[in-house]
Amino acid sequence: MTTAEARNLPALLQGLHEEGYSGTVRVSGSPGGTIHLRGGLIAAVETPGAPTATSVLLTPGRIDDETWLAACAAEPDTDGLGGYLVSAGLIGAAELEVVCTASVFDAAFAMAIGPPGGWTLDGPEPVLHAGRGVEPRRLTEETTRRIVRLSGPWGAPGELARIRPAALPDAGLRRGLSDRHRSVLSTVNGRRTARDMAFTLGRGLYAIMLDLTRLEAQDLIRWDTGGPADGRPSTAPRVLPGRGAPDAPEASPPQAEPAAKAAPLPRRTRGGGSWPGETRTRDSQPRDGQAHEAHAPDGQAREGPPGEASAEGSDALPAGTTGGHGG
């Protein structure tokens, strides 16, 4: 399939799946990213908008840096790195597959809630992956479900992703909080976005955003809708609390500017996703065609794709494993 034949990104990926294509799809936009296909299946998705499987393994210390560097030296081909990690006993095969698959769903979600862009095709590139890969249709349906799940009073998920929540004074003293919610609360400081928290904790963006909505519902945090609305990534520090790196210093108050020069308020857009309903072609021109949409069944409590780790944060792993990724 050529890029001109596809009316949107899901249609392109479905066509490449039917052809058994192996290669990369580079998607522009904010944040944009790279989709890696193997035999038509999506093996990995990398984007600045969400942690990769590598970040999920390294940031919380599931595999320490020294061990990781030694593994990369022993197996320089990144495509074969996953197999080496398993054979060396550094991680279980099932756990690695869960982490890699969850990162595919999470990265697709992160790309979908940003402004849409075009795409180009390129040859295969080595990337950490495990398992068979994900079918494009399944990825599209799950991405749509997540966007619907996180649409609320704040608007589309893309707007929620730009919010910088602040913790209420007594939030840390509340009893009955789960460890996962307490860890998210520890990163809330009024300056970090959900993306910053995801990189800080080494967890999925979708899982973090879901936890933030629950913390807000419990009156543990408050929304701060200030901050940049131009789509630029946040630059808040991405380190684990207690590792010695201080939080970013408070910014100096900006000088007052004439009212005539004030920037206009951002306009809320319906949906906000460029993955499931994106209709941009290679040169980012809109084309006719219906957006693909699939809603979760009523009453469905599952927060992850069928057969994957529960996204009650999507970082849950099978019994007896550790680590994980928001997916």
mmCIF file of C-alpha atoms in Angstrom:
data_model
loop_
_atom_site.group_PDB
_atom_site.id
_atom_site.type_symbol
_atom_site.label_atom_id
_atom_site.label_comp_id
_atom_site.label_asym_id
_atom_site.label_seq_id
_atom_site.Cartn_x
_atom_site.Cartn_y
_atom_site.Cartn_z
ATOM 1 C CA MET A 1 0.000 0.000 0.000
ATOM 2 C CA THR A 2 1.236 3.508 -0.805
ATOM 3 C CA THR A 3 0.736 6.413 1.563
ATOM 4 C CA ALA A 4 -1.522 8.133 -0.979
ATOM 5 C CA GLU A 5 -3.970 5.202 -0.966
ATOM 6 C CA ALA A 6 -4.701 5.345 2.778
ATOM 7 C CA ARG A 7 -7.341 7.803 3.972
ATOM 8 C CA ASN A 8 -6.015 7.765 7.543
ATOM 9 C CA LEU A 9 -3.409 6.090 9.739
ATOM 10 C CA PRO A 10 -5.560 3.143 10.878
ATOM 11 C CA ALA A 11 -6.400 2.377 7.247
ATOM 12 C CA LEU A 12 -2.705 2.519 6.350
ATOM 13 C CA LEU A 13 -1.745 0.132 9.152
ATOM 14 C CA GLN A 14 -4.545 -2.262 8.230
ATOM 15 C CA GLY A 15 -3.388 -2.291 4.612
ATOM 16 C CA LEU A 16 0.214 -2.919 5.664
ATOM 17 C CA HIS A 17 -1.014 -5.710 7.926
ATOM 18 C CA GLU A 18 -2.743 -7.421 5.008
ATOM 19 C CA GLU A 19 0.456 -7.146 2.975
ATOM 20 C CA GLY A 20 2.590 -8.588 5.805
ATOM 21 C CA TYR A 21 4.732 -5.444 5.727
ATOM 22 C CA SER A 22 7.910 -5.185 7.817
ATOM 23 C CA GLY A 23 9.278 -1.691 8.304
ATOM 24 C CA THR A 24 8.570 1.575 10.062
ATOM 25 C CA VAL A 25 5.875 4.217 9.793
ATOM 26 C CA ARG A 26 7.101 7.637 10.900
ATOM 27 C CA VAL A 27 4.227 9.797 12.082
ATOM 28 C CA SER A 28 4.619 13.567 12.348
ATOM 29 C CA GLY A 29 2.653 15.778 14.687
ATOM 30 C CA SER A 30 2.843 16.475 18.389
ATOM 31 C CA PRO A 31 4.132 14.249 19.853
ATOM 32 C CA GLY A 32 4.338 12.042 16.743
ATOM 33 C CA GLY A 33 6.314 8.822 16.823
ATOM 34 C CA THR A 34 7.551 5.726 15.032
ATOM 35 C CA ILE A 35 5.507 2.553 14.513
ATOM 36 C CA HIS A 36 7.529 -0.626 14.012
ATOM 37 C CA LEU A 37 5.887 -3.450 12.048
ATOM 38 C CA ARG A 38 7.028 -7.047 11.733
ATOM 39 C CA GLY A 39 5.095 -9.192 9.275
ATOM 40 C CA GLY A 40 2.203 -6.729 9.319
ATOM 41 C CA LEU A 41 1.874 -6.790 13.120
ATOM 42 C CA ILE A 42 2.792 -3.812 15.295
ATOM 43 C CA ALA A 43 5.813 -4.886 17.314
ATOM 44 C CA ALA A 44 6.585 -1.561 19.002
ATOM 45 C CA VAL A 45 5.614 2.103 19.019
ATOM 46 C CA GLU A 46 8.022 4.799 20.134
ATOM 47 C CA THR A 47 6.922 8.357 20.907
ATOM 48 C CA PRO A 48 8.149 11.276 23.028
ATOM 49 C CA GLY A 49 4.676 11.306 24.565
ATOM 50 C CA ALA A 50 5.007 8.105 26.618
ATOM 51 C CA PRO A 51 7.718 5.900 28.159
ATOM 52 C CA THR A 52 9.042 3.054 26.015
ATOM 53 C CA ALA A 53 9.358 -0.522 27.219
ATOM 54 C CA THR A 54 13.028 0.215 27.925
ATOM 55 C CA SER A 55 12.092 3.134 30.199
ATOM 56 C CA VAL A 56 9.555 0.987 32.014
ATOM 57 C CA LEU A 57 12.226 -1.597 32.780
ATOM 58 C CA LEU A 58 14.983 0.832 33.764
ATOM 59 C CA THR A 59 13.285 3.736 35.557
ATOM 60 C CA PRO A 60 11.813 1.791 38.507
ATOM 61 C CA GLY A 61 14.922 -0.416 38.645
ATOM 62 C CA ARG A 62 13.349 -3.604 37.312
ATOM 63 C CA ILE A 63 16.679 -4.035 35.512
ATOM 64 C CA ASP A 64 19.518 -1.870 36.805
ATOM 65 C CA ASP A 65 21.552 0.320 34.457
ATOM 66 C CA GLU A 66 24.783 -1.647 34.761
ATOM 67 C CA THR A 67 23.083 -4.940 33.954
ATOM 68 C CA TRP A 68 21.271 -3.337 31.022
ATOM 69 C CA LEU A 69 24.476 -1.955 29.524
ATOM 70 C CA ALA A 70 26.134 -5.350 29.881
ATOM 71 C CA ALA A 71 23.191 -6.995 28.108
ATOM 72 C CA CYS A 72 23.330 -4.442 25.274
ATOM 73 C CA ALA A 73 27.044 -5.124 24.869
ATOM 74 C CA ALA A 74 26.462 -8.880 24.766
ATOM 75 C CA GLU A 75 23.566 -8.545 22.283
ATOM 76 C CA PRO A 76 24.102 -5.400 20.164
ATOM 77 C CA ASP A 77 21.157 -6.253 17.866
ATOM 78 C CA THR A 78 18.217 -4.592 19.615
ATOM 79 C CA ASP A 79 15.778 -6.910 17.828
ATOM 80 C CA GLY A 80 17.400 -9.822 19.662
ATOM 81 C CA LEU A 81 17.831 -8.051 22.996
ATOM 82 C CA GLY A 82 14.546 -9.294 24.410
ATOM 83 C CA GLY A 83 15.499 -12.897 23.764
ATOM 84 C CA TYR A 84 18.858 -12.339 25.424
ATOM 85 C CA LEU A 85 17.274 -10.783 28.526
ATOM 86 C CA VAL A 86 15.051 -13.844 28.906
ATOM 87 C CA SER A 87 17.811 -16.385 28.255
ATOM 88 C CA ALA A 88 20.074 -14.632 30.746
ATOM 89 C CA GLY A 89 17.381 -14.893 33.406
ATOM 90 C CA LEU A 90 17.039 -11.118 33.776
ATOM 91 C CA ILE A 91 13.299 -11.159 33.128
ATOM 92 C CA GLY A 92 10.626 -13.754 32.422
ATOM 93 C CA ALA A 93 9.330 -14.213 28.889
ATOM 94 C CA ALA A 94 5.712 -13.547 29.921
ATOM 95 C CA GLU A 95 6.621 -10.423 31.872
ATOM 96 C CA LEU A 96 8.668 -9.001 28.999
ATOM 97 C CA GLU A 97 5.819 -9.625 26.563
ATOM 98 C CA VAL A 98 3.370 -7.837 28.875
ATOM 99 C CA VAL A 99 5.697 -4.839 29.220
ATOM 100 C CA CYS A 100 6.349 -4.574 25.474
ATOM 101 C CA THR A 101 2.718 -5.060 24.467
ATOM 102 C CA ALA A 102 1.466 -2.583 27.069
ATOM 103 C CA SER A 103 3.929 0.011 25.770
ATOM 104 C CA VAL A 104 2.476 -0.405 22.261
ATOM 105 C CA PHE A 105 -1.035 0.432 23.479
ATOM 106 C CA ASP A 106 0.183 3.271 25.669
ATOM 107 C CA ALA A 107 2.288 4.917 22.947
ATOM 108 C CA ALA A 108 -0.583 4.670 20.459
ATOM 109 C CA PHE A 109 -2.839 6.411 22.967
ATOM 110 C CA ALA A 110 -0.256 9.156 23.577
ATOM 111 C CA MET A 111 0.039 9.776 19.836
ATOM 112 C CA ALA A 112 -3.732 9.796 19.337
ATOM 113 C CA ILE A 113 -4.472 12.552 21.864
ATOM 114 C CA GLY A 114 -2.071 14.982 20.183
ATOM 115 C CA PRO A 115 -2.572 17.052 17.028
ATOM 116 C CA PRO A 116 -2.624 14.872 13.905
ATOM 117 C CA GLY A 117 0.123 14.789 11.316
ATOM 118 C CA GLY A 118 1.201 12.954 8.199
ATOM 119 C CA TRP A 119 3.335 9.842 7.807
ATOM 120 C CA THR A 120 6.106 8.291 5.758
ATOM 121 C CA LEU A 121 7.214 4.682 5.291
ATOM 122 C CA ASP A 122 10.763 3.496 5.840
ATOM 123 C CA GLY A 123 12.699 0.266 6.183
ATOM 124 C CA PRO A 124 12.868 -1.855 9.350
ATOM 125 C CA GLU A 125 14.773 -0.545 12.366
ATOM 126 C CA PRO A 126 15.905 -2.591 15.368
ATOM 127 C CA VAL A 127 13.729 -2.122 18.432
ATOM 128 C CA LEU A 128 13.082 -3.948 21.692
ATOM 129 C CA HIS A 129 9.978 -6.112 21.301
ATOM 130 C CA ALA A 130 8.520 -9.406 22.446
ATOM 131 C CA GLY A 131 5.660 -11.633 21.434
ATOM 132 C CA ARG A 132 3.861 -11.746 18.085
ATOM 133 C CA GLY A 133 2.849 -8.109 17.979
ATOM 134 C CA VAL A 134 -0.545 -6.384 17.897
ATOM 135 C CA GLU A 135 -3.035 -6.368 15.036
ATOM 136 C CA PRO A 136 -3.797 -2.812 13.828
ATOM 137 C CA ARG A 137 -7.571 -3.167 14.160
ATOM 138 C CA ARG A 138 -7.261 -4.244 17.770
ATOM 139 C CA LEU A 139 -4.927 -1.327 18.494
ATOM 140 C CA THR A 140 -7.342 1.140 16.902
ATOM 141 C CA GLU A 141 -10.315 -0.177 18.871
ATOM 142 C CA GLU A 142 -8.450 -0.078 22.174
ATOM 143 C CA THR A 143 -7.129 3.437 21.513
ATOM 144 C CA THR A 144 -10.652 4.650 20.796
ATOM 145 C CA ARG A 145 -11.927 3.028 23.995
ATOM 146 C CA ARG A 146 -9.269 4.766 26.061
ATOM 147 C CA ILE A 147 -10.031 8.154 24.538
ATOM 148 C CA VAL A 148 -13.736 7.690 25.333
ATOM 149 C CA ARG A 149 -12.903 6.490 28.859
ATOM 150 C CA LEU A 150 -10.839 9.576 29.642
ATOM 151 C CA SER A 151 -13.166 12.167 28.142
ATOM 152 C CA GLY A 152 -14.783 14.156 30.932
ATOM 153 C CA PRO A 153 -15.589 17.605 32.327
ATOM 154 C CA TRP A 154 -12.070 18.800 31.437
ATOM 155 C CA GLY A 155 -12.745 18.032 27.766
ATOM 156 C CA ALA A 156 -10.822 15.637 25.542
ATOM 157 C CA PRO A 157 -7.893 13.584 26.922
ATOM 158 C CA GLY A 158 -5.474 15.901 25.120
ATOM 159 C CA GLU A 159 -6.611 18.724 27.385
ATOM 160 C CA LEU A 160 -6.335 16.545 30.490
ATOM 161 C CA ALA A 161 -2.768 15.699 29.450
ATOM 162 C CA ARG A 162 -1.837 19.396 29.639
ATOM 163 C CA ILE A 163 -3.226 19.913 33.143
ATOM 164 C CA ARG A 164 -0.661 20.308 35.940
ATOM 165 C CA PRO A 165 -2.475 19.108 39.075
ATOM 166 C CA ALA A 166 -1.595 20.200 42.593
ATOM 167 C CA ALA A 167 -2.055 18.152 45.747
ATOM 168 C CA LEU A 168 -4.319 19.412 48.512
ATOM 169 C CA PRO A 169 -2.524 20.210 51.797
ATOM 170 C CA ASP A 170 -3.687 17.113 53.677
ATOM 171 C CA ALA A 171 -3.617 14.695 50.725
ATOM 172 C CA GLY A 172 -0.518 12.841 51.903
ATOM 173 C CA LEU A 173 -2.082 12.192 55.300
ATOM 174 C CA ARG A 174 -5.135 10.394 53.959
ATOM 175 C CA ARG A 175 -5.430 6.741 54.936
ATOM 176 C CA GLY A 176 -6.527 3.871 52.745
ATOM 177 C CA LEU A 177 -4.642 4.948 49.616
ATOM 178 C CA SER A 178 -3.162 2.146 47.550
ATOM 179 C CA ASP A 179 0.580 2.155 46.927
ATOM 180 C CA ARG A 180 0.053 2.983 43.256
ATOM 181 C CA HIS A 181 -2.118 5.996 44.036
ATOM 182 C CA ARG A 182 0.256 7.149 46.766
ATOM 183 C CA SER A 183 3.188 6.947 44.340
ATOM 184 C CA VAL A 184 1.316 9.071 41.800
ATOM 185 C CA LEU A 185 0.345 11.548 44.518
ATOM 186 C CA SER A 186 4.010 11.876 45.514
ATOM 187 C CA THR A 187 4.824 13.255 42.055
ATOM 188 C CA VAL A 188 1.994 15.817 41.989
ATOM 189 C CA ASN A 189 3.479 19.260 42.606
ATOM 190 C CA GLY A 190 1.589 21.726 40.407
ATOM 191 C CA ARG A 191 4.306 21.738 37.754
ATOM 192 C CA ARG A 192 4.262 18.216 36.342
ATOM 193 C CA THR A 193 1.876 17.013 33.664
ATOM 194 C CA ALA A 194 0.675 13.426 33.437
ATOM 195 C CA ARG A 195 3.436 12.813 30.881
ATOM 196 C CA ASP A 196 6.068 14.040 33.349
ATOM 197 C CA MET A 197 4.704 11.708 36.006
ATOM 198 C CA ALA A 198 4.724 8.768 33.600
ATOM 199 C CA PHE A 199 8.413 9.282 32.848
ATOM 200 C CA THR A 200 9.218 9.953 36.501
ATOM 201 C CA LEU A 201 7.642 6.703 37.680
ATOM 202 C CA GLY A 202 8.286 4.575 34.598
ATOM 203 C CA ARG A 203 4.596 3.887 34.118
ATOM 204 C CA GLY A 204 2.149 4.263 31.271
ATOM 205 C CA LEU A 205 0.633 7.628 30.399
ATOM 206 C CA TYR A 206 -2.904 6.240 30.225
ATOM 207 C CA ALA A 207 -2.564 4.598 33.647
ATOM 208 C CA ILE A 208 -1.274 7.825 35.195
ATOM 209 C CA MET A 209 -4.095 9.875 33.683
ATOM 210 C CA LEU A 210 -6.654 7.368 34.934
ATOM 211 C CA ASP A 211 -5.194 7.513 38.446
ATOM 212 C CA LEU A 212 -5.240 11.317 38.388
ATOM 213 C CA THR A 213 -8.964 11.362 37.631
ATOM 214 C CA ARG A 214 -9.538 9.046 40.589
ATOM 215 C CA LEU A 215 -7.393 11.149 42.912
ATOM 216 C CA GLU A 216 -9.311 14.241 41.834
ATOM 217 C CA ALA A 217 -12.621 12.464 42.472
ATOM 218 C CA GLN A 218 -11.405 11.757 46.037
ATOM 219 C CA ASP A 219 -10.564 15.457 46.553
ATOM 220 C CA LEU A 220 -6.866 14.673 46.920
ATOM 221 C CA ILE A 221 -5.703 16.882 44.068
ATOM 222 C CA ARG A 222 -7.042 19.899 42.241
ATOM 223 C CA TRP A 223 -6.747 20.694 38.558
ATOM 224 C CA ASP A 224 -4.532 23.558 37.487
ATOM 225 C CA THR A 225 -5.373 24.345 33.891
ATOM 226 C CA GLY A 226 -2.591 26.884 33.538
ATOM 227 C CA GLY A 227 0.596 26.194 31.605
ATOM 228 C CA PRO A 228 1.507 26.023 27.940
ATOM 229 C CA ALA A 229 -1.237 25.052 25.523
ATOM 230 C CA ASP A 230 0.874 25.025 22.379
ATOM 231 C CA GLY A 231 1.520 21.284 22.400
ATOM 232 C CA ARG A 232 5.156 21.569 23.508
ATOM 233 C CA PRO A 233 6.410 18.779 25.805
ATOM 234 C CA SER A 234 6.792 19.683 29.451
ATOM 235 C CA THR A 235 10.299 19.938 30.839
ATOM 236 C CA ALA A 236 9.627 19.006 34.446
ATOM 237 C CA PRO A 237 12.301 16.647 35.888
ATOM 238 C CA ARG A 238 11.700 12.946 35.300
ATOM 239 C CA VAL A 239 13.381 11.322 38.301
ATOM 240 C CA LEU A 240 12.033 9.100 41.013
ATOM 241 C CA PRO A 241 11.198 10.935 44.244
ATOM 242 C CA GLY A 242 13.918 10.495 46.830
ATOM 243 C CA ARG A 243 16.758 9.866 44.360
ATOM 244 C CA GLY A 244 18.421 13.128 45.185
ATOM 245 C CA ALA A 245 17.458 15.244 42.200
ATOM 246 C CA PRO A 246 15.516 18.323 43.305
ATOM 247 C CA ASP A 247 12.293 19.369 41.721
ATOM 248 C CA ALA A 248 12.451 22.114 39.154
ATOM 249 C CA PRO A 249 12.727 25.518 40.867
ATOM 250 C CA GLU A 250 9.753 27.761 40.922
ATOM 251 C CA ALA A 251 9.703 29.996 37.883
ATOM 252 C CA SER A 252 10.005 33.724 38.428
ATOM 253 C CA PRO A 253 6.716 35.572 37.989
ATOM 254 C CA PRO A 254 6.474 36.819 34.420
ATOM 255 C CA GLN A 255 6.356 40.518 33.785
ATOM 256 C CA ALA A 256 2.911 41.851 33.149
ATOM 257 C CA GLU A 257 2.181 42.512 29.495
ATOM 258 C CA PRO A 258 -0.414 44.741 27.931
ATOM 259 C CA ALA A 259 -3.805 43.119 27.635
ATOM 260 C CA ALA A 260 -3.731 43.567 23.877
ATOM 261 C CA LYS A 261 -0.809 41.169 23.619
ATOM 262 C CA ALA A 262 -2.376 38.410 25.697
ATOM 263 C CA ALA A 263 -2.505 35.080 23.895
ATOM 264 C CA PRO A 264 -5.987 33.783 23.069
ATOM 265 C CA LEU A 265 -7.394 30.992 25.159
ATOM 266 C CA PRO A 266 -6.970 27.526 23.617
ATOM 267 C CA ARG A 267 -10.041 26.281 21.793
ATOM 268 C CA ARG A 268 -11.460 22.982 23.020
ATOM 269 C CA THR A 269 -11.781 20.414 20.267
ATOM 270 C CA ARG A 270 -14.106 17.456 20.332
ATOM 271 C CA GLY A 271 -12.405 14.031 20.493
ATOM 272 C CA GLY A 272 -8.835 15.300 20.300
ATOM 273 C CA GLY A 273 -7.483 12.052 18.893
ATOM 274 C CA SER A 274 -5.423 11.633 15.778
ATOM 275 C CA TRP A 275 -5.093 7.866 15.915
ATOM 276 C CA PRO A 276 -8.578 6.284 15.687
ATOM 277 C CA GLY A 277 -10.308 9.072 13.796
ATOM 278 C CA GLU A 278 -7.351 10.770 12.134
ATOM 279 C CA THR A 279 -8.045 11.685 8.541
ATOM 280 C CA ARG A 280 -4.769 13.232 7.467
ATOM 281 C CA THR A 281 -2.844 11.913 4.479
ATOM 282 C CA ARG A 282 0.910 11.898 3.978
ATOM 283 C CA ASP A 283 1.002 15.649 3.361
ATOM 284 C CA SER A 284 -1.490 16.267 6.183
ATOM 285 C CA GLN A 285 -4.428 17.156 3.927
ATOM 286 C CA PRO A 286 -7.885 16.029 5.148
ATOM 287 C CA ARG A 287 -9.592 13.352 3.107
ATOM 288 C CA ASP A 288 -13.144 12.103 3.134
ATOM 289 C CA GLY A 289 -13.757 8.983 5.151
ATOM 290 C CA GLN A 290 -15.436 7.953 8.326
ATOM 291 C CA ALA A 291 -13.415 7.749 11.513
ATOM 292 C CA HIS A 292 -13.152 4.311 13.031
ATOM 293 C CA GLU A 293 -14.762 4.177 16.458
ATOM 294 C CA ALA A 294 -15.343 1.349 18.876
ATOM 295 C CA HIS A 295 -16.794 1.774 22.343
ATOM 296 C CA ALA A 296 -16.358 -0.555 25.280
ATOM 297 C CA PRO A 297 -19.486 -2.499 26.302
ATOM 298 C CA ASP A 298 -21.652 -0.853 28.939
ATOM 299 C CA GLY A 299 -20.601 -1.687 32.460
ATOM 300 C CA GLN A 300 -17.207 -2.920 31.369
ATOM 301 C CA ALA A 301 -14.802 -2.552 34.279
ATOM 302 C CA ARG A 302 -11.704 -3.712 32.422
ATOM 303 C CA GLU A 303 -9.222 -0.914 31.769
ATOM 304 C CA GLY A 304 -7.033 -2.749 29.266
ATOM 305 C CA PRO A 305 -7.336 -4.653 25.994
ATOM 306 C CA PRO A 306 -8.652 -8.220 26.041
ATOM 307 C CA GLY A 307 -5.939 -10.667 26.982
ATOM 308 C CA GLU A 308 -3.542 -7.970 28.197
ATOM 309 C CA ALA A 309 -2.595 -6.722 31.615
ATOM 310 C CA SER A 310 -5.411 -4.931 33.413
ATOM 311 C CA ALA A 311 -5.018 -1.212 32.959
ATOM 312 C CA GLU A 312 -6.381 -0.501 36.292
ATOM 313 C CA GLY A 313 -3.426 0.996 35.244
ATOM 314 C CA SER A 314 -2.135 -1.258 32.556
ATOM 315 C CA ASP A 315 0.997 -1.692 34.586
ATOM 316 C CA ALA A 316 -0.337 -4.769 36.299
ATOM 317 C CA LEU A 317 1.594 -7.926 35.479
ATOM 318 C CA PRO A 318 0.828 -11.627 35.853
ATOM 319 C CA ALA A 319 1.202 -13.083 39.301
ATOM 320 C CA GLY A 320 4.787 -13.427 40.399
ATOM 321 C CA THR A 321 6.161 -10.700 38.145
ATOM 322 C CA THR A 322 7.251 -7.158 38.789
ATOM 323 C CA GLY A 323 7.507 -3.993 36.824
ATOM 324 C CA GLY A 324 5.031 -3.139 34.094
ATOM 325 C CA HIS A 325 3.782 -0.390 31.928
ATOM 326 C CA GLY A 326 0.744 1.705 31.625
ATOM 327 C CA GLY A 327 -0.996 0.563 28.590
#
